[in-house]
Amino acid sequence: RAKTDITRSICFYEKDMDARVKARRAMSADLRDAIAHGQLSVAYQVQTLVSTGERLGYEALLRWDHPRHGFIPPDQFIPLAEETGLILDIGEWVLRTACEDAATWSQPLTVAVNLSAVQFIHSDLPKLVRDVLAETGLNPRRLELELTETAVFSDAERARHLLQEIKATGVKVALDDFGTGYSSLDTLLSFPFDKIKIDKSFIQEAHVNPQTIAIIRAVVALGRSLGLSVLAEGIESAEQLHMLDMEGCNEGQGYLLGRPAPLKQLVADGAITLNPQAPAHGPMATV
Ligand code: C2E
Ligand code: MG
Ligand code: MG
Ligand code: MG
């Protein structure tokens, strides 16, 4: 009996695997066409000073509107894009789109772009950054690249070199999701980051677990002593914002301050105004 049960469950397991593999294959085929079919877009989420609410810039967040499955969150398709190598084209598209967009804004706000470890390792990122800056005319000081620890993990020597080359263009580099990796302190000390982004899990746990406030306090102190800005992610409540202000965390991002939105909407809401000479493909180009 036991044996049949096991055999049966193995069969189910294999069927299940088969379905999953098929679904992933279908999804990566769809993703391959997504750029060409205009299904990818970028949403922008505001980043502000915690103490005054002054707006500093926006983070570009990738969106996929699938024709049949609807909106698919990046956490679901980026790993697939990384496995298939599609992230190289997609990541380049996001960087170019974000820089093109930001170059049309009449205020000199920053734009932050997420980079995958795969892009960092398998493409000539410094060249891409230089090319995109030259094409779009965006002031390098307005661009910030967000990396997670996985990007600098596999080959520290090469990563250090790449970061230095990227920073030589005048672009800033932020360490994203800080506190969720394995060797956060080590990473921070050995690479020339400009900013630490404290992962949203710490901000959201602070009211249930006061010890996380001690961690936030320590990261703020660390940032200060290394001369880095510290941004808190995932701020959803006025209490969280107040706590971060008390702890001296200088920058913030989260639903309380603004949800990610398409540029078109930010322009319609009056949050962003465009240069009068914005290119014709811009959302509200006036020509
Ligand atoms: P991330 O870079 O840490 O981005 C922050 C994520 O937190 C975003 O999720 C954002 O929508 C979400 N968020 C912002 N404020 C709040 C809040 O107050 N509460 C909560 N619960 N969430 C908040 P999103 O857009 O789903 O992106 C998830 C992750 O996907 C990003 O995390 C980033 O790692 C990755 N990602 C997004 N766009 C790109 C991209 O263009 N390239 C690459 N390589 N990765 C991307
Ligand atoms: Mg990010
Ligand atoms: Mg993050
Ligand atoms: Mg993340």
mmCIF file of C-alpha atoms and ligand atoms in Angstrom:
data_model
loop_
_atom_site.group_PDB
_atom_site.id
_atom_site.type_symbol
_atom_site.label_atom_id
_atom_site.label_comp_id
_atom_site.label_asym_id
_atom_site.label_seq_id
_atom_site.Cartn_x
_atom_site.Cartn_y
_atom_site.Cartn_z
ATOM 1 C CA ARG A 1 0.000 0.000 0.000
ATOM 2 C CA ALA A 2 2.680 2.410 1.103
ATOM 3 C CA LYS A 3 4.495 1.767 -2.128
ATOM 4 C CA THR A 4 1.489 2.583 -4.320
ATOM 5 C CA ASP A 5 0.932 5.780 -2.401
ATOM 6 C CA ILE A 6 4.487 6.831 -2.970
ATOM 7 C CA THR A 7 4.347 5.911 -6.650
ATOM 8 C CA ARG A 8 1.124 7.816 -7.018
ATOM 9 C CA SER A 9 2.465 10.894 -5.286
ATOM 10 C CA ILE A 10 5.590 10.771 -7.431
ATOM 11 C CA CYS A 11 3.358 10.692 -10.502
ATOM 12 C CA PHE A 12 1.435 13.691 -9.226
ATOM 13 C CA TYR A 13 4.672 15.415 -8.446
ATOM 14 C CA GLU A 14 5.986 14.820 -11.951
ATOM 15 C CA LYS A 15 2.752 15.987 -13.534
ATOM 16 C CA ASP A 16 2.939 19.063 -11.405
ATOM 17 C CA MET A 17 6.556 19.667 -12.412
ATOM 18 C CA ASP A 18 5.648 19.179 -16.024
ATOM 19 C CA ALA A 19 2.883 21.777 -15.797
ATOM 20 C CA ARG A 20 5.176 24.205 -14.043
ATOM 21 C CA VAL A 21 7.937 23.758 -16.603
ATOM 22 C CA LYS A 22 5.426 24.309 -19.396
ATOM 23 C CA ALA A 23 4.027 27.413 -17.753
ATOM 24 C CA ARG A 24 7.508 28.847 -17.310
ATOM 25 C CA ARG A 25 8.379 28.093 -20.940
ATOM 26 C CA ALA A 26 5.223 29.811 -22.098
ATOM 27 C CA MET A 27 5.899 32.777 -19.869
ATOM 28 C CA SER A 28 9.455 33.227 -21.078
ATOM 29 C CA ALA A 29 8.282 33.028 -24.694
ATOM 30 C CA ASP A 30 5.729 35.742 -23.895
ATOM 31 C CA LEU A 31 8.343 37.817 -22.125
ATOM 32 C CA ARG A 32 10.561 37.619 -25.190
ATOM 33 C CA ASP A 33 7.873 39.486 -27.152
ATOM 34 C CA ALA A 34 6.829 41.807 -24.359
ATOM 35 C CA ILE A 35 9.153 44.682 -25.272
ATOM 36 C CA ALA A 36 8.349 44.530 -28.954
ATOM 37 C CA HIS A 37 4.616 44.394 -28.231
ATOM 38 C CA GLY A 38 4.746 47.376 -25.903
ATOM 39 C CA GLN A 39 3.594 45.404 -22.841
ATOM 40 C CA LEU A 40 6.421 46.621 -20.624
ATOM 41 C CA SER A 41 6.227 49.981 -18.959
ATOM 42 C CA VAL A 42 7.882 51.881 -16.143
ATOM 43 C CA ALA A 43 6.120 53.183 -13.039
ATOM 44 C CA TYR A 44 7.728 55.881 -10.921
ATOM 45 C CA GLN A 45 7.660 56.046 -7.129
ATOM 46 C CA VAL A 46 8.645 59.207 -5.295
ATOM 47 C CA GLN A 47 11.604 59.439 -2.889
ATOM 48 C CA THR A 48 11.583 62.299 -0.377
ATOM 49 C CA LEU A 49 13.460 63.826 2.522
ATOM 50 C CA VAL A 50 11.979 62.378 5.712
ATOM 51 C CA SER A 51 12.250 65.571 7.798
ATOM 52 C CA THR A 52 10.664 68.030 5.352
ATOM 53 C CA GLY A 53 8.905 65.892 2.744
ATOM 54 C CA GLU A 54 10.947 67.613 0.030
ATOM 55 C CA ARG A 55 10.901 65.549 -3.126
ATOM 56 C CA LEU A 56 14.273 64.210 -4.267
ATOM 57 C CA GLY A 57 13.401 61.983 -7.197
ATOM 58 C CA TYR A 58 11.691 58.811 -8.373
ATOM 59 C CA GLU A 59 12.527 55.105 -8.544
ATOM 60 C CA ALA A 60 11.719 53.436 -11.864
ATOM 61 C CA LEU A 61 9.830 50.160 -11.357
ATOM 62 C CA LEU A 62 9.213 47.766 -14.211
ATOM 63 C CA ARG A 63 5.641 46.733 -15.045
ATOM 64 C CA TRP A 64 4.418 43.933 -17.335
ATOM 65 C CA ASP A 65 0.861 44.039 -18.555
ATOM 66 C CA HIS A 66 0.387 40.544 -20.000
ATOM 67 C CA PRO A 67 -2.356 40.287 -22.676
ATOM 68 C CA ARG A 68 -4.016 37.269 -21.000
ATOM 69 C CA HIS A 69 -2.733 37.145 -17.412
ATOM 70 C CA GLY A 70 -2.963 40.881 -16.803
ATOM 71 C CA PHE A 71 -0.519 42.587 -14.485
ATOM 72 C CA ILE A 72 2.378 40.332 -13.449
ATOM 73 C CA PRO A 73 4.541 41.626 -10.546
ATOM 74 C CA PRO A 74 8.279 41.996 -11.215
ATOM 75 C CA ASP A 75 9.148 39.574 -8.421
ATOM 76 C CA GLN A 76 7.476 36.890 -10.568
ATOM 77 C CA PHE A 77 8.992 37.561 -13.970
ATOM 78 C CA ILE A 78 12.401 39.080 -13.202
ATOM 79 C CA PRO A 79 13.840 35.776 -11.913
ATOM 80 C CA LEU A 80 12.666 34.167 -15.152
ATOM 81 C CA ALA A 81 14.154 36.991 -17.201
ATOM 82 C CA GLU A 82 17.415 36.448 -15.337
ATOM 83 C CA GLU A 83 17.471 32.698 -15.983
ATOM 84 C CA THR A 84 16.821 33.144 -19.689
ATOM 85 C CA GLY A 85 19.150 36.103 -20.148
ATOM 86 C CA LEU A 86 16.229 38.268 -21.311
ATOM 87 C CA ILE A 87 17.010 40.608 -18.421
ATOM 88 C CA LEU A 88 19.892 42.029 -20.466
ATOM 89 C CA ASP A 89 17.544 43.477 -23.110
ATOM 90 C CA ILE A 90 14.832 44.304 -20.608
ATOM 91 C CA GLY A 91 17.240 46.007 -18.222
ATOM 92 C CA GLU A 92 18.722 48.061 -21.035
ATOM 93 C CA TRP A 93 15.213 49.088 -22.082
ATOM 94 C CA VAL A 94 14.338 50.179 -18.528
ATOM 95 C CA LEU A 95 17.544 52.201 -18.163
ATOM 96 C CA ARG A 96 17.037 53.953 -21.504
ATOM 97 C CA THR A 97 13.344 54.606 -20.857
ATOM 98 C CA ALA A 98 13.951 55.992 -17.368
ATOM 99 C CA CYS A 99 16.750 58.291 -18.561
ATOM 100 C CA GLU A 100 14.729 59.452 -21.581
ATOM 101 C CA ASP A 101 11.778 60.194 -19.319
ATOM 102 C CA ALA A 102 13.799 61.982 -16.651
ATOM 103 C CA ALA A 103 15.455 64.127 -19.318
ATOM 104 C CA THR A 104 11.992 65.518 -20.187
ATOM 105 C CA TRP A 105 11.206 66.613 -16.603
ATOM 106 C CA SER A 106 11.474 70.331 -16.000
ATOM 107 C CA GLN A 107 12.697 69.810 -12.413
ATOM 108 C CA PRO A 108 16.195 68.352 -11.910
ATOM 109 C CA LEU A 109 14.920 65.359 -9.908
ATOM 110 C CA THR A 110 16.866 62.110 -9.676
ATOM 111 C CA VAL A 111 15.796 58.833 -11.274
ATOM 112 C CA ALA A 112 16.790 55.511 -9.680
ATOM 113 C CA VAL A 113 17.008 52.386 -11.830
ATOM 114 C CA ASN A 114 17.225 48.806 -10.522
ATOM 115 C CA LEU A 115 19.926 46.627 -12.000
ATOM 116 C CA SER A 116 19.969 42.863 -11.934
ATOM 117 C CA ALA A 117 23.084 41.015 -10.834
ATOM 118 C CA VAL A 118 22.988 39.333 -14.248
ATOM 119 C CA GLN A 119 23.323 42.705 -15.990
ATOM 120 C CA PHE A 120 26.147 43.588 -13.668
ATOM 121 C CA ILE A 121 28.015 40.394 -14.408
ATOM 122 C CA HIS A 122 27.173 39.675 -18.062
ATOM 123 C CA SER A 123 27.097 43.019 -19.824
ATOM 124 C CA ASP A 124 29.383 45.978 -20.257
ATOM 125 C CA LEU A 125 27.435 48.138 -17.843
ATOM 126 C CA PRO A 126 29.813 51.113 -17.711
ATOM 127 C CA LYS A 127 29.624 51.385 -21.503
ATOM 128 C CA LEU A 128 25.837 51.080 -21.493
ATOM 129 C CA VAL A 129 25.553 53.800 -18.852
ATOM 130 C CA ARG A 130 27.866 56.123 -20.779
ATOM 131 C CA ASP A 131 25.962 55.467 -24.036
ATOM 132 C CA VAL A 132 22.523 56.043 -22.509
ATOM 133 C CA LEU A 133 23.653 59.243 -20.786
ATOM 134 C CA ALA A 134 25.087 60.516 -24.064
ATOM 135 C CA GLU A 135 21.949 59.568 -26.052
ATOM 136 C CA THR A 136 19.482 61.073 -23.607
ATOM 137 C CA GLY A 137 21.551 64.042 -22.450
ATOM 138 C CA LEU A 138 20.583 63.336 -18.841
ATOM 139 C CA ASN A 139 22.905 64.903 -16.289
ATOM 140 C CA PRO A 140 24.763 61.920 -14.738
ATOM 141 C CA ARG A 141 24.188 63.383 -11.274
ATOM 142 C CA ARG A 142 20.470 62.770 -11.765
ATOM 143 C CA LEU A 143 20.902 59.022 -12.311
ATOM 144 C CA GLU A 144 21.191 56.513 -9.502
ATOM 145 C CA LEU A 145 21.658 52.774 -9.972
ATOM 146 C CA GLU A 146 20.240 50.365 -7.394
ATOM 147 C CA LEU A 147 22.073 47.102 -6.850
ATOM 148 C CA THR A 148 21.548 44.284 -4.401
ATOM 149 C CA GLU A 149 24.321 42.342 -2.757
ATOM 150 C CA THR A 150 23.964 39.452 -5.172
ATOM 151 C CA ALA A 151 25.482 41.717 -7.835
ATOM 152 C CA VAL A 152 28.771 42.073 -6.009
ATOM 153 C CA PHE A 153 28.771 38.571 -4.592
ATOM 154 C CA SER A 154 30.267 36.304 -7.216
ATOM 155 C CA ASP A 155 33.350 38.263 -8.212
ATOM 156 C CA ALA A 156 34.221 40.993 -5.735
ATOM 157 C CA GLU A 157 37.322 42.186 -7.560
ATOM 158 C CA ARG A 158 35.505 42.665 -10.856
ATOM 159 C CA ALA A 159 32.518 44.219 -9.087
ATOM 160 C CA ARG A 160 34.719 46.806 -7.408
ATOM 161 C CA HIS A 161 36.271 47.680 -10.743
ATOM 162 C CA LEU A 162 32.872 47.963 -12.460
ATOM 163 C CA LEU A 163 31.477 50.147 -9.689
ATOM 164 C CA GLN A 164 34.455 52.473 -9.908
ATOM 165 C CA GLU A 165 34.053 52.732 -13.675
ATOM 166 C CA ILE A 166 30.334 53.453 -13.339
ATOM 167 C CA LYS A 167 30.930 56.027 -10.652
ATOM 168 C CA ALA A 168 33.510 57.749 -12.825
ATOM 169 C CA THR A 169 30.612 58.765 -15.101
ATOM 170 C CA GLY A 170 29.154 60.777 -12.201
ATOM 171 C CA VAL A 171 26.276 58.369 -11.581
ATOM 172 C CA LYS A 172 25.400 57.385 -8.000
ATOM 173 C CA VAL A 173 25.082 53.832 -6.741
ATOM 174 C CA ALA A 174 22.724 52.592 -4.021
ATOM 175 C CA LEU A 175 22.722 49.290 -2.144
ATOM 176 C CA ASP A 176 19.105 48.066 -2.310
ATOM 177 C CA ASP A 177 17.261 45.831 0.183
ATOM 178 C CA PHE A 178 19.945 46.381 2.810
ATOM 179 C CA GLY A 179 19.784 43.940 5.697
ATOM 180 C CA THR A 180 18.281 41.028 3.803
ATOM 181 C CA GLY A 181 21.533 39.603 2.431
ATOM 182 C CA TYR A 182 24.319 37.588 3.972
ATOM 183 C CA SER A 183 27.214 39.957 4.326
ATOM 184 C CA SER A 184 25.698 43.409 4.473
ATOM 185 C CA LEU A 185 28.382 45.087 6.551
ATOM 186 C CA ASP A 186 31.185 43.588 4.578
ATOM 187 C CA THR A 187 29.603 44.622 1.279
ATOM 188 C CA LEU A 188 29.081 48.130 2.499
ATOM 189 C CA LEU A 189 32.659 48.579 3.609
ATOM 190 C CA SER A 190 34.305 47.070 0.538
ATOM 191 C CA PHE A 191 32.355 48.837 -2.227
ATOM 192 C CA PRO A 192 31.947 52.535 -3.025
ATOM 193 C CA PHE A 193 28.185 52.886 -2.531
ATOM 194 C CA ASP A 194 26.615 56.337 -2.117
ATOM 195 C CA LYS A 195 23.400 55.241 -0.461
ATOM 196 C CA ILE A 196 21.894 52.491 1.659
ATOM 197 C CA LYS A 197 18.267 51.527 1.129
ATOM 198 C CA ILE A 198 17.003 49.819 4.296
ATOM 199 C CA ASP A 199 14.736 46.967 3.272
ATOM 200 C CA LYS A 200 11.041 47.541 3.840
ATOM 201 C CA SER A 201 10.764 44.486 6.102
ATOM 202 C CA PHE A 202 12.573 46.428 8.869
ATOM 203 C CA ILE A 203 10.324 49.460 8.592
ATOM 204 C CA GLN A 204 7.205 47.312 8.580
ATOM 205 C CA GLU A 205 8.269 45.188 11.523
ATOM 206 C CA ALA A 206 9.208 48.108 13.738
ATOM 207 C CA HIS A 207 5.816 48.385 15.473
ATOM 208 C CA VAL A 208 5.617 44.664 16.314
ATOM 209 C CA ASN A 209 9.250 44.207 17.150
ATOM 210 C CA PRO A 210 10.970 47.236 18.726
ATOM 211 C CA GLN A 211 14.351 45.559 18.254
ATOM 212 C CA THR A 212 14.165 46.376 14.568
ATOM 213 C CA ILE A 213 14.244 50.056 15.591
ATOM 214 C CA ALA A 214 17.646 49.329 17.139
ATOM 215 C CA ILE A 215 18.745 47.922 13.794
ATOM 216 C CA ILE A 216 17.476 50.976 11.923
ATOM 217 C CA ARG A 217 19.291 53.202 14.406
ATOM 218 C CA ALA A 218 22.516 51.268 13.868
ATOM 219 C CA VAL A 219 22.226 51.462 10.064
ATOM 220 C CA VAL A 220 21.592 55.214 10.225
ATOM 221 C CA ALA A 221 24.704 55.633 12.401
ATOM 222 C CA LEU A 222 26.711 53.436 10.078
ATOM 223 C CA GLY A 223 25.586 55.417 7.043
ATOM 224 C CA ARG A 224 26.440 58.657 8.744
ATOM 225 C CA SER A 225 29.926 57.521 9.731
ATOM 226 C CA LEU A 226 30.601 56.302 6.182
ATOM 227 C CA GLY A 227 29.172 59.494 4.677
ATOM 228 C CA LEU A 228 26.306 57.725 2.905
ATOM 229 C CA SER A 229 22.666 58.702 2.619
ATOM 230 C CA VAL A 230 20.214 56.288 4.182
ATOM 231 C CA LEU A 231 16.785 55.730 2.654
ATOM 232 C CA ALA A 232 13.988 53.765 4.328
ATOM 233 C CA GLU A 233 11.781 51.731 1.981
ATOM 234 C CA GLY A 234 8.165 50.725 2.462
ATOM 235 C CA ILE A 235 6.899 53.624 4.610
ATOM 236 C CA GLU A 236 3.153 53.106 4.877
ATOM 237 C CA SER A 237 2.130 55.007 8.004
ATOM 238 C CA ALA A 238 2.658 58.388 9.644
ATOM 239 C CA GLU A 239 3.978 56.528 12.721
ATOM 240 C CA GLN A 240 6.704 54.878 10.664
ATOM 241 C CA LEU A 241 7.637 58.214 9.100
ATOM 242 C CA HIS A 242 7.810 59.845 12.520
ATOM 243 C CA MET A 243 9.944 57.021 13.943
ATOM 244 C CA LEU A 244 12.374 57.329 11.011
ATOM 245 C CA ASP A 245 12.583 61.085 11.500
ATOM 246 C CA MET A 246 13.368 60.553 15.198
ATOM 247 C CA GLU A 247 16.076 58.054 14.255
ATOM 248 C CA GLY A 248 17.625 60.556 11.846
ATOM 249 C CA CYS A 249 17.003 58.530 8.704
ATOM 250 C CA ASN A 250 17.246 61.188 6.010
ATOM 251 C CA GLU A 251 15.367 59.744 3.021
ATOM 252 C CA GLY A 252 12.153 57.781 2.559
ATOM 253 C CA GLN A 253 9.992 55.968 0.067
ATOM 254 C CA GLY A 254 6.666 54.162 0.457
ATOM 255 C CA TYR A 255 2.940 54.134 -0.186
ATOM 256 C CA LEU A 256 2.417 56.906 2.408
ATOM 257 C CA LEU A 257 4.607 59.259 0.374
ATOM 258 C CA GLY A 258 3.417 58.060 -3.030
ATOM 259 C CA ARG A 259 2.516 54.868 -4.893
ATOM 260 C CA PRO A 260 4.346 53.886 -8.066
ATOM 261 C CA ALA A 261 2.502 55.473 -11.000
ATOM 262 C CA PRO A 262 2.959 55.846 -14.754
ATOM 263 C CA LEU A 263 4.642 59.088 -15.818
ATOM 264 C CA LYS A 264 1.463 60.069 -17.666
ATOM 265 C CA GLN A 265 -0.442 60.026 -14.389
ATOM 266 C CA LEU A 266 2.222 61.965 -12.477
ATOM 267 C CA VAL A 267 2.088 64.601 -15.201
ATOM 268 C CA ALA A 268 -1.728 64.678 -15.167
ATOM 269 C CA ASP A 269 -1.663 65.079 -11.350
ATOM 270 C CA GLY A 270 0.761 67.966 -11.686
ATOM 271 C CA ALA A 271 3.475 66.154 -9.699
ATOM 272 C CA ILE A 272 5.856 66.300 -12.659
ATOM 273 C CA THR A 273 5.985 69.017 -15.287
ATOM 274 C CA LEU A 274 7.690 68.449 -18.609
ATOM 275 C CA ASN A 275 10.125 70.613 -20.507
ATOM 276 C CA PRO A 276 8.375 72.641 -23.173
ATOM 277 C CA GLN A 277 10.802 71.121 -25.690
ATOM 278 C CA ALA A 278 10.079 67.527 -24.527
ATOM 279 C CA PRO A 279 10.347 65.054 -27.416
ATOM 280 C CA ALA A 280 7.167 64.250 -29.366
ATOM 281 C CA HIS A 281 6.930 60.708 -27.979
ATOM 282 C CA GLY A 282 6.664 62.094 -24.430
ATOM 283 C CA PRO A 283 3.264 61.499 -22.782
ATOM 284 C CA MET A 284 2.032 65.092 -22.913
ATOM 285 C CA ALA A 285 4.280 66.536 -25.589
ATOM 286 C CA THR A 286 3.032 69.890 -26.757
ATOM 287 C CA VAL A 287 4.164 70.416 -30.325
HETATM 288 P P1 C2E B 1 12.788 47.144 -4.935
HETATM 289 O O1 C2E B 1 13.788 47.695 -5.862
HETATM 290 O O2 C2E B 1 13.201 46.994 -3.521
HETATM 291 O O3 C2E B 1 11.526 48.098 -5.082
HETATM 292 C C1 C2E B 1 10.649 48.426 -4.036
HETATM 293 C C2 C2E B 1 9.408 47.579 -4.100
HETATM 294 O O4 C2E B 1 8.592 47.884 -2.959
HETATM 295 C C3 C2E B 1 8.510 47.867 -5.307
HETATM 296 O O5 C2E B 1 7.843 46.665 -5.630
HETATM 297 C C4 C2E B 1 7.531 48.880 -4.746
HETATM 298 O O6 C2E B 1 6.327 48.949 -5.479
HETATM 299 C C5 C2E B 1 7.323 48.294 -3.377
HETATM 300 N N1 C2E B 1 6.851 49.294 -2.408
HETATM 301 C C6 C2E B 1 7.073 50.624 -2.405
HETATM 302 N N2 C2E B 1 6.512 51.218 -1.343
HETATM 303 C C7 C2E B 1 5.915 50.236 -0.649
HETATM 304 C C8 C2E B 1 5.144 50.214 0.581
HETATM 305 O O7 C2E B 1 4.922 51.226 1.235
HETATM 306 N N3 C2E B 1 4.701 49.002 0.991
HETATM 307 C C9 C2E B 1 4.950 47.849 0.291
HETATM 308 N N4 C2E B 1 4.458 46.715 0.769
HETATM 309 N N5 C2E B 1 5.663 47.839 -0.850
HETATM 310 C C10 C2E B 1 6.135 49.014 -1.304
HETATM 311 P P2 C2E B 1 7.716 46.156 -7.136
HETATM 312 O O8 C2E B 1 7.503 47.317 -8.048
HETATM 313 O O9 C2E B 1 6.724 45.055 -7.130
HETATM 314 O O10 C2E B 1 9.157 45.590 -7.429
HETATM 315 C C11 C2E B 1 9.664 44.495 -6.723
HETATM 316 C C12 C2E B 1 11.119 44.282 -6.999
HETATM 317 O O11 C2E B 1 11.306 43.940 -8.368
HETATM 318 C C13 C2E B 1 11.978 45.528 -6.789
HETATM 319 O O12 C2E B 1 12.266 45.702 -5.428
HETATM 320 C C14 C2E B 1 13.184 45.164 -7.607
HETATM 321 O O13 C2E B 1 14.025 44.302 -6.894
HETATM 322 C C15 C2E B 1 12.568 44.409 -8.757
HETATM 323 N N6 C2E B 1 12.457 45.315 -9.911
HETATM 324 C C16 C2E B 1 11.504 46.215 -10.225
HETATM 325 N N7 C2E B 1 11.796 46.844 -11.389
HETATM 326 C C17 C2E B 1 12.974 46.328 -11.821
HETATM 327 C C18 C2E B 1 13.811 46.570 -12.965
HETATM 328 O O14 C2E B 1 13.570 47.424 -13.833
HETATM 329 N N8 C2E B 1 14.949 45.800 -13.065
HETATM 330 C C19 C2E B 1 15.277 44.878 -12.109
HETATM 331 N N9 C2E B 1 16.407 44.161 -12.292
HETATM 332 N N10 C2E B 1 14.529 44.643 -11.029
HETATM 333 C C20 C2E B 1 13.384 45.356 -10.882
HETATM 334 MG MG MG B 2 15.010 49.265 -5.862
HETATM 335 MG MG MG B 3 14.338 47.398 -2.106
HETATM 336 MG MG MG B 4 13.789 44.107 -3.954
#
